[in-house]
Coordinates of C-alpha atoms and ligand atoms in Angstrom, one line a residue:
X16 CA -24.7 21.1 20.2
X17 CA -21.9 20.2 18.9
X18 CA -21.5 18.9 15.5
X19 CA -21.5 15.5 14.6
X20 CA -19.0 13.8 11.6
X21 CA -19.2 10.2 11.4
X22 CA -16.0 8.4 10.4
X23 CA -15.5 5.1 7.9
X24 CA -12.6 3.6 6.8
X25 CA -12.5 0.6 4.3
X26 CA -8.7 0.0 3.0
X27 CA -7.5 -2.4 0.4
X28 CA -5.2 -2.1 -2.4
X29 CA -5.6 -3.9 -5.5
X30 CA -3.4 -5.3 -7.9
X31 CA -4.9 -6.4 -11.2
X32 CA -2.2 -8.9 -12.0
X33 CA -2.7 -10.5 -9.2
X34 CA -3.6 -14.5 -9.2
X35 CA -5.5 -14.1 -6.4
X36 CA -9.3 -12.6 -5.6
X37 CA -10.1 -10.3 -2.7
X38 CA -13.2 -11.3 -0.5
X39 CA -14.8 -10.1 2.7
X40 CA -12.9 -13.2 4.6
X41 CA -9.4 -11.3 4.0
X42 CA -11.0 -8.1 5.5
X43 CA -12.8 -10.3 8.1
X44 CA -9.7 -12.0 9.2
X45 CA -8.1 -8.5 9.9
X46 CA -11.1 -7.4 11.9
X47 CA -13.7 -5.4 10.6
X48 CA -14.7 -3.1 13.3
X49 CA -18.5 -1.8 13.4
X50 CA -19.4 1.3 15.3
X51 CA -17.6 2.0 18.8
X52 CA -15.0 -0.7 18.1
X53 CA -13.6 1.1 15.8
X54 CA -13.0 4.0 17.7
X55 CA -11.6 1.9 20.7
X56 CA -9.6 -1.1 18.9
X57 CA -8.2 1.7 16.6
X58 CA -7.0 4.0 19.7
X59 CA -3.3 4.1 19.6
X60 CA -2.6 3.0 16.2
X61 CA -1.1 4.9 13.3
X62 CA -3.9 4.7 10.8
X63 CA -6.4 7.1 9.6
X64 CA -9.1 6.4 10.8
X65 CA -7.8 6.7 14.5
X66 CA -6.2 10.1 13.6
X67 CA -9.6 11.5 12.4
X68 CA -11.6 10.7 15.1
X69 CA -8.6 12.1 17.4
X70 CA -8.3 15.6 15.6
X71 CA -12.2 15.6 15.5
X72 CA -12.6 15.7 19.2
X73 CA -9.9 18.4 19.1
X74 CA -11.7 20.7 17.2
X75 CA -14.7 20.3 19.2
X76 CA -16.6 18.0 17.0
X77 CA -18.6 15.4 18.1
X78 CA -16.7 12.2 16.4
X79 CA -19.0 8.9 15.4
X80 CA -16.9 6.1 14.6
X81 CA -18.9 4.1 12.0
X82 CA -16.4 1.7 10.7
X83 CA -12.9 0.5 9.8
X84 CA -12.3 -2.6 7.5
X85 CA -8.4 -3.1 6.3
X86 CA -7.1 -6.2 4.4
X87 CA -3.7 -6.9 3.1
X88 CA -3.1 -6.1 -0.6
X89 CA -4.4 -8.4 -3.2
X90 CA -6.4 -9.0 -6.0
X91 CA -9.8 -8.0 -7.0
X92 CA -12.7 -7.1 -5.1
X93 CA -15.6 -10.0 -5.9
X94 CA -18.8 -7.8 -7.0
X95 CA -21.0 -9.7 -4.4
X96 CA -18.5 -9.3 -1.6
X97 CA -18.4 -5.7 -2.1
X98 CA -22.0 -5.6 -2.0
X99 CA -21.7 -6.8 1.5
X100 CA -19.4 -4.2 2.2
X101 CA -21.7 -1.6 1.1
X102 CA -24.2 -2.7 3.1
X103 CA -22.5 -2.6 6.5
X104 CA -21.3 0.8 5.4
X105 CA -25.1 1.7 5.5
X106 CA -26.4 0.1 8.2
X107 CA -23.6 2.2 10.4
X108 CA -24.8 5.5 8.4
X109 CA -28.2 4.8 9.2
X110 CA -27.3 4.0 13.1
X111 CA -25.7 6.7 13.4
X112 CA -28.6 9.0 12.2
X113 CA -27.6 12.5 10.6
X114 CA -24.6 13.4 10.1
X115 CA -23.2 17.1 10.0
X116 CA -20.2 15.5 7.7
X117 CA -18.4 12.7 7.3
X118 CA -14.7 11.2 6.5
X119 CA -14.2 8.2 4.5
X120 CA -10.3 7.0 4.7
X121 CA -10.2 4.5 1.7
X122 CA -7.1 3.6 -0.3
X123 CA -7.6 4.7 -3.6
X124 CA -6.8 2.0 -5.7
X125 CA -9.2 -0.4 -4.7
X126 CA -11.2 -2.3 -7.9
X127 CA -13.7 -4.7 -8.1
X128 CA -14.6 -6.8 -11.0
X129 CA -17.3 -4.1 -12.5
X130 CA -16.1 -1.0 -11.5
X131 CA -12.0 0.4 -11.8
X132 CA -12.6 2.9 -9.3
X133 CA -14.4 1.6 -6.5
X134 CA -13.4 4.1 -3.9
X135 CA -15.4 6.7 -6.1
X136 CA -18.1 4.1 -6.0
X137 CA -18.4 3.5 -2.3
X138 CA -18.0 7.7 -2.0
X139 CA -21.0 8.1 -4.3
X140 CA -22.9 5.0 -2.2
X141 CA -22.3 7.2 0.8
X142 CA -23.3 10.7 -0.8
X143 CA -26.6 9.2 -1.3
X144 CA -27.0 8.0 1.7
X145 CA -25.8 11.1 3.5
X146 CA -27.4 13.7 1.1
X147 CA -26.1 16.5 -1.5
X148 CA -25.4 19.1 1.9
X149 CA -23.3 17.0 4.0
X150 CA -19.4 17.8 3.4
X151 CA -17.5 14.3 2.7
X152 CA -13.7 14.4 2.8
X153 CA -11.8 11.6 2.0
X154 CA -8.3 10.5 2.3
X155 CA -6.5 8.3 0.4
X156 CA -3.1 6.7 0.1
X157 CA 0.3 7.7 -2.2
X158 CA -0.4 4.7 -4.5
X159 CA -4.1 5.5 -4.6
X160 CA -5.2 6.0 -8.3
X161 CA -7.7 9.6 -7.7
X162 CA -10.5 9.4 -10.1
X163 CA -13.0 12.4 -11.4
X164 CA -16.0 10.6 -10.2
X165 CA -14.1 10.6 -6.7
X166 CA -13.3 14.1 -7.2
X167 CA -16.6 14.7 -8.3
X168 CA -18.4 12.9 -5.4
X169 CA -16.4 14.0 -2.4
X170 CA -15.6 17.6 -1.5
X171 CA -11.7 17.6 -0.4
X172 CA -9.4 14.4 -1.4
X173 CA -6.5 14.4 0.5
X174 CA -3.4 11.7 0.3
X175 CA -0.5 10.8 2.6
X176 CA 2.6 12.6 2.4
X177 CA 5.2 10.0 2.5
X178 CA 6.5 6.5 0.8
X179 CA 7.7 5.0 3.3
X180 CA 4.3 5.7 4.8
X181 CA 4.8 6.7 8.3
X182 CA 1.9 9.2 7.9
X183 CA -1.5 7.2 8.3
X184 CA -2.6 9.1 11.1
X185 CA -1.2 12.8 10.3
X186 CA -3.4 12.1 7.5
X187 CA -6.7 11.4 9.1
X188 CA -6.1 14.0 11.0
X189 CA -5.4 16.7 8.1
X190 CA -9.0 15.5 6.9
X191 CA -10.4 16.4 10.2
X192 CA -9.0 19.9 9.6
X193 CA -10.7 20.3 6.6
X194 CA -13.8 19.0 8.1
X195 CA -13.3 22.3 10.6
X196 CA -12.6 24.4 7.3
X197 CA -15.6 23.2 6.3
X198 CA -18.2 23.1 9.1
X199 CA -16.7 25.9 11.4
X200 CA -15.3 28.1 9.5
X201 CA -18.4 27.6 6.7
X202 CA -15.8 27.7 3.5
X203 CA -16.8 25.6 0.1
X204 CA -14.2 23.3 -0.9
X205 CA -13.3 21.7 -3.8
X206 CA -10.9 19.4 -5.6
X207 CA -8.8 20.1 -8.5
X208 CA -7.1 16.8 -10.2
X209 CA -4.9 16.6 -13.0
X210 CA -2.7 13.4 -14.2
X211 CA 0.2 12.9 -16.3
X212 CA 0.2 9.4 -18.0
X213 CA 2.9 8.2 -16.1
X214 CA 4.0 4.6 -14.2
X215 CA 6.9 4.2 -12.3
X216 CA 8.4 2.2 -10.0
X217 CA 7.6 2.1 -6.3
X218 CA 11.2 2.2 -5.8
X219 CA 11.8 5.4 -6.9
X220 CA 8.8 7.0 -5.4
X221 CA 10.4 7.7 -1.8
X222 CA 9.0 10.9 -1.0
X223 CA 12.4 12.2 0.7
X224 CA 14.5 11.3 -1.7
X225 CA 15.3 12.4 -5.3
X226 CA 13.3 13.0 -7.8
X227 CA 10.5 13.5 -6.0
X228 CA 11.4 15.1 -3.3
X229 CA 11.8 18.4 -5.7
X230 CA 8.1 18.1 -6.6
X231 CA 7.0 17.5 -3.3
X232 CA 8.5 21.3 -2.2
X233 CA 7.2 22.7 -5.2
X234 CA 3.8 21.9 -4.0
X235 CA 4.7 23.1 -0.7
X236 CA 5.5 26.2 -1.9
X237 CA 1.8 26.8 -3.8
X238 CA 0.1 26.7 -0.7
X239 CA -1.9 29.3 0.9
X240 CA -4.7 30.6 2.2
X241 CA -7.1 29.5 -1.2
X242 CA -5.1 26.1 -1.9
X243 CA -5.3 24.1 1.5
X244 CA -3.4 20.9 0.1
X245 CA -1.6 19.4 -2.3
X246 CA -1.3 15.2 -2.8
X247 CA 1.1 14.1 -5.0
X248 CA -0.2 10.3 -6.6
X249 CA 2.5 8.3 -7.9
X250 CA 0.1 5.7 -8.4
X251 CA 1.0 1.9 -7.5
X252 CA 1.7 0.7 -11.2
X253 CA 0.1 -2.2 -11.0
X254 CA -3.3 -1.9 -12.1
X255 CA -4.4 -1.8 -15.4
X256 CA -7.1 0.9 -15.8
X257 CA -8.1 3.5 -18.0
X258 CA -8.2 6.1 -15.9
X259 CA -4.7 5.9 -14.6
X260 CA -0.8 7.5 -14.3
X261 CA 0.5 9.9 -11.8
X262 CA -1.9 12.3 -10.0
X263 CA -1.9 15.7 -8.6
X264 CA -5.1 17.0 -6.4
X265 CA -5.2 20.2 -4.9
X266 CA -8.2 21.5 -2.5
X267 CA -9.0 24.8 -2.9
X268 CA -11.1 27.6 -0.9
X269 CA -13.5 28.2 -4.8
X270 CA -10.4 29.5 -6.5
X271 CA -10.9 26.4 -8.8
X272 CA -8.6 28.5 -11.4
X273 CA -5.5 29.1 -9.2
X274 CA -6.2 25.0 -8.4
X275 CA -5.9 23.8 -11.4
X276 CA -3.1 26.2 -12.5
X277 CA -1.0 24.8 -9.2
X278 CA -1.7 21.0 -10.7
X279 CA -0.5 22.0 -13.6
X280 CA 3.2 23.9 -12.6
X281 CA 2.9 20.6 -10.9
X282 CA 2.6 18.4 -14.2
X283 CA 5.3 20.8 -16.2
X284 CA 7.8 19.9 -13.5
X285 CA 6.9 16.3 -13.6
X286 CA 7.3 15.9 -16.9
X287 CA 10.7 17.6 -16.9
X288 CA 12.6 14.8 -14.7
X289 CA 10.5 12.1 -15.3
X290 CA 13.3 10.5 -16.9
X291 CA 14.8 10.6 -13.6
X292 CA 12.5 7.6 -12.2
X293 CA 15.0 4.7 -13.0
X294 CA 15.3 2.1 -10.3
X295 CA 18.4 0.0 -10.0
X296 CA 17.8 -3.6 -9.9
X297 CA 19.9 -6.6 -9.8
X298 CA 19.6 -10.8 -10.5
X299 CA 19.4 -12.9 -7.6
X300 CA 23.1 -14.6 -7.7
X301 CA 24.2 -10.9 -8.0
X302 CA 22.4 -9.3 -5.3
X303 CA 23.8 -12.2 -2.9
X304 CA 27.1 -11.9 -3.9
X305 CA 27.1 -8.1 -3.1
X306 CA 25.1 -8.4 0.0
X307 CA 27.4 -11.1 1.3
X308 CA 30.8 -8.8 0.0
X309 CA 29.5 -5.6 1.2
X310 CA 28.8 -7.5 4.4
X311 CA 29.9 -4.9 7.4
X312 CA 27.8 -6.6 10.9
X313 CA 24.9 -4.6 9.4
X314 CA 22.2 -7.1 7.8
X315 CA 22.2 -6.5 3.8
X316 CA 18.4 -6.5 2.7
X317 CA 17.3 -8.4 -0.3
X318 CA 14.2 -6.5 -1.7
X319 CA 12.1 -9.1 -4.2
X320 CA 9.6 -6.5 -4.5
X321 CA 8.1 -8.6 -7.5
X322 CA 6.3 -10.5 -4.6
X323 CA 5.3 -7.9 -2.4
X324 CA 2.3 -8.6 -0.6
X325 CA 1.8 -5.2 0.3
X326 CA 1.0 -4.6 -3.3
X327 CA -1.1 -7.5 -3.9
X328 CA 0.6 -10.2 -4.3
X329 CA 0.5 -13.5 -3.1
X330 CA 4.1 -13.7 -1.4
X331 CA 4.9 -17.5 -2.3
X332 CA 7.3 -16.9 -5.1
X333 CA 10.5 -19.3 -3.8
X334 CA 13.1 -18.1 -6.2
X335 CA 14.9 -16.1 -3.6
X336 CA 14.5 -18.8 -1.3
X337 CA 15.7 -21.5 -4.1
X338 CA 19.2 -19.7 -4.6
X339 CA 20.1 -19.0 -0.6
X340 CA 19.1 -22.7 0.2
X341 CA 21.2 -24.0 -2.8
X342 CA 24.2 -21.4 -2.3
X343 CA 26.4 -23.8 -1.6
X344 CA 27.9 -22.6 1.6
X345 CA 26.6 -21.3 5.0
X346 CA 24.6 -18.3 4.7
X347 CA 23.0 -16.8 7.8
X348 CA 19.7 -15.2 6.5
X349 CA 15.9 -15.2 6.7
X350 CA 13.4 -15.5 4.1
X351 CA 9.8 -15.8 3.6
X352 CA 6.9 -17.7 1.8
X353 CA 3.5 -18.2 1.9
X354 CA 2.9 -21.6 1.6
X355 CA -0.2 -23.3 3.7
X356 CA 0.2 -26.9 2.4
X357 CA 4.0 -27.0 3.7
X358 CA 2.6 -25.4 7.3
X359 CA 0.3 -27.9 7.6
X360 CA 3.4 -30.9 6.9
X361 CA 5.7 -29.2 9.0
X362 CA 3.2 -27.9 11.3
X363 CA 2.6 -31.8 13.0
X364 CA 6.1 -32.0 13.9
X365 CA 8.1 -31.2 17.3
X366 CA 10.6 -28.7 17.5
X367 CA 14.0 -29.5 16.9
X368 CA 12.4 -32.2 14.0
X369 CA 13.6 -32.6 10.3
X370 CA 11.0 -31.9 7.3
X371 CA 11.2 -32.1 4.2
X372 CA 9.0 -29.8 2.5
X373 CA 8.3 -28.6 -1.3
X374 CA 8.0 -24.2 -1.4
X375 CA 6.5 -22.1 -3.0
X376 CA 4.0 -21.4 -6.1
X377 CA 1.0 -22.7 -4.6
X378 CA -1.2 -20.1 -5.3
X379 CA 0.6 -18.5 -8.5
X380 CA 2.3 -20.7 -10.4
X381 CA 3.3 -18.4 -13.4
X382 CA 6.4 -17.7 -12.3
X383 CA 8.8 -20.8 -11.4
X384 CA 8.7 -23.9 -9.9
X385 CA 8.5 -25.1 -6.1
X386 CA 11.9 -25.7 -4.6
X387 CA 12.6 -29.0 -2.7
X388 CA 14.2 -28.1 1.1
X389 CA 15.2 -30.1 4.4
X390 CA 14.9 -28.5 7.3
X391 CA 14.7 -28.5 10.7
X392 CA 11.5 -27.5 12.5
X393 CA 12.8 -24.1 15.1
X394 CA 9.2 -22.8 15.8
X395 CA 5.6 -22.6 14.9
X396 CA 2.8 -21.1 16.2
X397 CA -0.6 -18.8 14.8
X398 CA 0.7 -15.4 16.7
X399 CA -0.3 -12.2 14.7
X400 CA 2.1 -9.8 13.9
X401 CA 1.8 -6.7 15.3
X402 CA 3.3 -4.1 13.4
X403 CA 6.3 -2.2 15.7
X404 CA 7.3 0.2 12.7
X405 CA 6.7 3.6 11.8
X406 CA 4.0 2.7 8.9
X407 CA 0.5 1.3 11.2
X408 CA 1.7 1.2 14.4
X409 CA 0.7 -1.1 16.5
X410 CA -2.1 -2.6 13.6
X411 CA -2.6 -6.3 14.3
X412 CA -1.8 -8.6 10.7
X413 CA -3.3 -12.5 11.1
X414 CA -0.9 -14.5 9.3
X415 CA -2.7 -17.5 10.1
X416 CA -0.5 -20.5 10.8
X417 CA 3.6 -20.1 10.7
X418 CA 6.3 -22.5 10.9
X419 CA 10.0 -21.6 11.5
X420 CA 12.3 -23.6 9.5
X421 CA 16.4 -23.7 8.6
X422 CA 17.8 -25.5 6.5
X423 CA 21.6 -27.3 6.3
X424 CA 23.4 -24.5 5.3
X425 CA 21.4 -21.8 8.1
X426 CA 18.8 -19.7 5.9
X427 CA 16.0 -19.7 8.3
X428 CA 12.6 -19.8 6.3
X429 CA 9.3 -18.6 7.6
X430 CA 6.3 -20.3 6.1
X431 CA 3.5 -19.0 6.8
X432 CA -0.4 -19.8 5.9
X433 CA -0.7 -15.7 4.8
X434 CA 1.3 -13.2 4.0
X435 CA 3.9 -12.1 6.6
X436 CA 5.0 -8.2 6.6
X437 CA 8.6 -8.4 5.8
X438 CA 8.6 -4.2 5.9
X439 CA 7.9 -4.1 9.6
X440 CA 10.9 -6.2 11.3
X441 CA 7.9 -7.7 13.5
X442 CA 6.9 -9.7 10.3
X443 CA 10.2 -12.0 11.5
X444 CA 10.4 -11.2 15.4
X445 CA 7.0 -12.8 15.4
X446 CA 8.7 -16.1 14.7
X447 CA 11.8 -15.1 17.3
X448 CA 14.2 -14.8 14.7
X449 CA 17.2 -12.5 15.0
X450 CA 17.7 -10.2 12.4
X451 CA 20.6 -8.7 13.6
X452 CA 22.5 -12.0 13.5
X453 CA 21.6 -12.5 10.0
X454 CA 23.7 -11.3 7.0
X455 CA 21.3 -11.1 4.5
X456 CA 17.2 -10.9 5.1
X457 CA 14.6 -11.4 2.2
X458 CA 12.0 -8.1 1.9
X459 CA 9.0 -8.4 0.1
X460 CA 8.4 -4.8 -0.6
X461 CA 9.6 -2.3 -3.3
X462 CA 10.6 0.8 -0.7
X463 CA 8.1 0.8 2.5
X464 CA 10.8 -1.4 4.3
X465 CA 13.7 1.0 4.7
X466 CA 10.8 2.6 7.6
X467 CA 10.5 -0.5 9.5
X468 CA 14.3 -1.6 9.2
X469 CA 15.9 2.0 9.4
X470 CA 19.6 2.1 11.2
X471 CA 19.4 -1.5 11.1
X472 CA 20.6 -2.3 7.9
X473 CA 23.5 -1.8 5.1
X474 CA 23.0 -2.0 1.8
X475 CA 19.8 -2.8 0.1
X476 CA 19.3 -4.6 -3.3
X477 CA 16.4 -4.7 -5.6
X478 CA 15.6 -7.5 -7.8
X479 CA 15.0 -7.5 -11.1
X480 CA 12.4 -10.7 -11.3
X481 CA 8.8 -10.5 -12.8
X482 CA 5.5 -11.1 -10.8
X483 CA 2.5 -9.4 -10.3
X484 CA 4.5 -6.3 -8.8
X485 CA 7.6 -6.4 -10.7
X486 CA 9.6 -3.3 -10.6
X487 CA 10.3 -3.5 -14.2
X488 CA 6.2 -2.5 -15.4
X489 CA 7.1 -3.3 -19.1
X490 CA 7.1 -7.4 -18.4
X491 CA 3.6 -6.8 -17.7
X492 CA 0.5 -7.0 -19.9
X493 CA -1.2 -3.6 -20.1
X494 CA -4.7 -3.7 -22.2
X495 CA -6.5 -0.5 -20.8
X496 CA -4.4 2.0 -19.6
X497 CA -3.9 5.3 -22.0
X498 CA -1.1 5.1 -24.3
X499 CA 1.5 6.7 -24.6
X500 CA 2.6 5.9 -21.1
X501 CA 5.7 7.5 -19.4
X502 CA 7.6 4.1 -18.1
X503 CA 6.1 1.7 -20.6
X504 CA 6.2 3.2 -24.0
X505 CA 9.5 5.0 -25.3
X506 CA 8.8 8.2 -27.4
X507 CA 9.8 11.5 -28.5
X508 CA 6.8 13.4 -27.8
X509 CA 5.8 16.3 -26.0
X510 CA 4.0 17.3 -22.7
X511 CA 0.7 17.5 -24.5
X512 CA 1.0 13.9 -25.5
X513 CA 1.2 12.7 -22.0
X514 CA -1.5 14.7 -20.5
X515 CA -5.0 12.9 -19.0
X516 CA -7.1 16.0 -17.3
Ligands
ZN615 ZN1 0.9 2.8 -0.4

C-alpha cells in the first residue's frame, strides 16, 4: 500500500505595523479550499501546495490534500480567528485518518496577537494531532522569520529560493522530496537554524543579484549527500519580534555538527558584506522627473514599496497619486489605491461620466492626507485578478469592487475596494488598461515586480516615503527585536555582537 502524506497549506504574511487586522474573511474571500478542492482548484497553479501534491504522486506516494487557505498580506492574525483556523486544520487531519507524513506550506512570518511565531504554533497544533512518529516538513517563504520552536517541531524546514518568487511550486515539490528521503529511503532529518541580527531592505534581497547572490552559491556549494538544503531568510523587515533578523536553515541526514558548521560559514560571510545591503531610493518629484527624462517607449516603474500590499499594507496611501495628478502637464501613467468609499461614489456612474472623488488614507491615516481628483469614469467592474506572472500563476486575487478613472491631465487611477497586485501586470489588465502606452506606472512592491513586468520596462525607481513597509526600517518603531541590529542600529562591533543562535 502505498503511503499516505496529507498536505495543508495556510499562507499569510504579517506586518506588525500595519493599521489593519487579519481575519478569516481575508482568507475566506481568497477561497479556502477543504479536502479535494484543494487538490483540484490548486492544479495548475504555481504555489506550493499544488507542487507537493504533484511531486508526491511522482514518487509513488499516495497524496491527501487537506487544505489550502492564502490571504493577501496584512496585519495581525485575531487570536479567535486563528482558532478557527486551527480547527479546520483538524477536522481535515481527522478526515483524513492516519497519516504516514505530512507537508504543511505556511509562510513563515505569520503572527497573531498572542503568539510571534504562529507558523511554529500551527506546526506544533499539527504534531499533536499527527503524533511524535509521523515526519512533518514544512516549507516556508524568503521573508519567512524560521523560529526554534518551528525547527523544533517539524523535521525539515525548507524556503523558496528566489525574491522575485517564481519558485512556489519548485518548492512544494522539494518538500515532497524530502518526504521520499524520509519515508522511502527511512533517513532521520533534522534542521539546523542559525540567525544573524540583521534587517534589510526587500530591495536588496533579489536572490540573483548582488549581494546575495554570493551567499546564495556559497550555500550551494555546502551541499551534499548529509546536508540536503540550504534556505537563506532574509526576513521581511517588518515585523517587530524578538526572535528575528536574517536566517540560515540547513536539513541534514543526523550530521547536526557539519549543519550547524555550514549555517555558520554562512553567517561569517553574511556578516562580511552586510554593509553591501543599501537600497537606492528617491523623493516622489525626483523619481517622476527621471522616469519621464529617462523615458525611452519602455514604461518607467515607480516602486512606492512603503505601501506594498504584498507586505501588509493597506495600499491606499495617495501621495504618489497626489503628485502625477497635480504634475501640472500630461502624464500618461497608471496608479493605484484602495479606497472603498470612492468605488462606491464613482461606482453609480456610467462610463464615460465625470466624478469627483477624495483618495486615499481611509483605512491608515498616519501618513498624509486624501487628495481631491476629477475624473472621468473609463471602467468598473468586480473581476478578480488572476495572476499571469511568474510568482502564483494563475492564483485567483478578489479585489472586490474596481473603478477605472483618469483624470484631466491622463493618469489613469484604479480604485479598488481591496488591494490590487501591482507586481503581476494583471493587477492593471484587469481594468483594460494599457501599460505599454503608459510612461510611467505606480508599483506597490519593494522587488517582486521586476518578475511580473520583466522586458517590459526601463528604468525602475524606489521611493524613499515611510509607511508600514518603508524601505528605510529606521523610520519605524522597533520595541522587541534584539539589539544591536544590522540596518537599524550603527556600531563598531564584532560578529559576536550580532549573533542570535
Ligand atoms: Zn516573500
Amino acid at each position: 500500500m502505498a503511503k499516505r502524506v496529507g498536505v495543508a497549506s495556510i499562507i499569510q504574511e504579517t506586518n506588525t505595523f500595519a493599521a489593519n487586522r487579519t481575519t478569516m474573511h481575508d482568507f475566506e474571500i481568497q477561497g479556502i479550499w477543504l479536502g479535494a478542492d484543494a487538490d483540484r482548484k490548486s492544479h495548475g497553479m504555481n504555489i506550493e501546495v499544488a507542487g507537493s501534491l504533484a511531486q508526491l504522486r511522482t514518487h509513488g506516494f499516495d497524496a491527501i490534500p487537506l487544505m489550502r487557505a492564502w490571504a493577501m498580506s496584512g496585519g495581525i492574525f485575531l487570536d479567535n480567528e486563528l482558532a478557527k483556523m486551527k480547527a479546520l486544520l483538524k477536522e481535515e487531519l481527522l478526515t483524513a485518518g492516519k497519516l504516514d507524513g505530512l507537508i504543511l506550506n505556511l509562510h513563515g512570518a505569520l503572527i497573531n496577537e498572542s503568539d510571534d511565531h504562529t507558523d511554529a504554533h500551527i506546526t506544533e497544533f499539527a504534531r499533536e494531532i499527527v503524533g511524535p512518529d509521523v515526519p512533518i516538513v514544512v516549507t516556508h517563504d524568503l521573508h519567512g522569520n524560521p523560529s526554534r520552536r518551528i525547527v523544533a517541531a517539524s523535521d525539515a524546514l525548507i524556503g523558496f529560493r528566489t525574491y522575485p518568487h517564481i519558485d512556489q511550486g519548485d518548492t512544494g515539490r522539494r518538500a515532497a522530496d524530502l518526504m521520499q528521503q524520509l519515508l522511502t529511503n527511512n533517513r532521520r532529518l533534522g534542521t539546523a537554524l542559525k540567525k544573524l541580527n540583521m534587517i534589510i531592505p526587500a530591495e536588496t534581497m533579489g536572490t540573483s543579484d548582488q549581494p546575495l547572490l554570493q551567499i546564495r552559491e556559497l550555500a550551494d556549494s555546502l551541499i551534499d549527500n548529509e546536508i540536503l538544503d540550504i534556505s537563506l531568510f532574509p526576513v521581511q523587515p517588518w515585523i517587530d519580534v524578538a526572535e528575528v533578523g536574517f536566517g540560515i536553515t540547513v536539513v541534514h541526514s543526523g550530521n547536526f555538527a557539519r549543519a550547524n558548521e555550514c549555517a555558520e560559514i554562512i553567517r561569517k560571510a553574511l556578516w562580511k558584506i552586510h554593509k553591501e545591503f543599501q537600497a537606492t531610493l528617491y523623493s516622489v518629484e525626483d523619481a517622476i522627473s527621471h522616469a519621464i527624462k529617462g523615458y525611452k517607449g519602455k514604461m518607467q516603474l515607480i516602486s512606492q514599496s512603503s505601501d506594498a500590499p504584498s507586505g501588509g499594507s493597506t495600499g491606499d496611501d495617495s501621495r504618489v497619486i497626489a503628485s502625477l495628478v497635480n504634475y501640472g502637464s500630461e502624464i500618461v501613467s497608471a496608479c493605484t489605491v484602495v479606497d472603498a468609499p470612492a468605488v462606491d461614489k464613482a461606482y453609480s456612474k456610467s462610463i464615460g461620466e465625470e466624478v469627483s472623488v477624495s483618495l486615499g488614507f481611509t483605512i491608515d491615516p498616519r501618513w498624509g492626507k486624501p487628495v481631491a481628483v476629477i475624473a472621468k469614469l473609463l471602467n468598473k467592474g468586480e473581476t478578480p485578478v488572476v495572476l499571469t506572472g511568474p510568482a502564483m500563476t494563475g492564483q485567483v486575487v478578489s479585489i472586490g469592487r474596481w473603478v477605472l478613472l483618469e483624470s484631466k491631465n491622463k493618469v489613469q487611477i484604479l480604485v479598488s475596494e481591496s488591494a490590487t497586485t501591482t507586481f503581476d501586470p494583471a493587477g492593471y489588465e484587469v481594468a483594460g488598461i494599457d501599460l505599454d502606452k503608459c510612461t510611467i506606472v505606480h508599483v506597490r512592491s519593494p522587488l517582486l515586480f521586476k518578475s511580473g513586468f520583466a522586458g517590459r520596462y526601463g528604468e525602475t525607481f524606489s521611493l524613499n516615503l515611510d509607511g508600514p513597509t518603508t524601505p528605510d526600517v529606521k523610520k519605524l518603531n522597533f520595541y522587541k527585536v534584539p539589539r544591536p541590529m544590522i540596518g537599524l542600529d550603527d556600531f563598531a562591533g564584532d560578529l559576536a555582537e550580532v549573533s542570535s543562535d
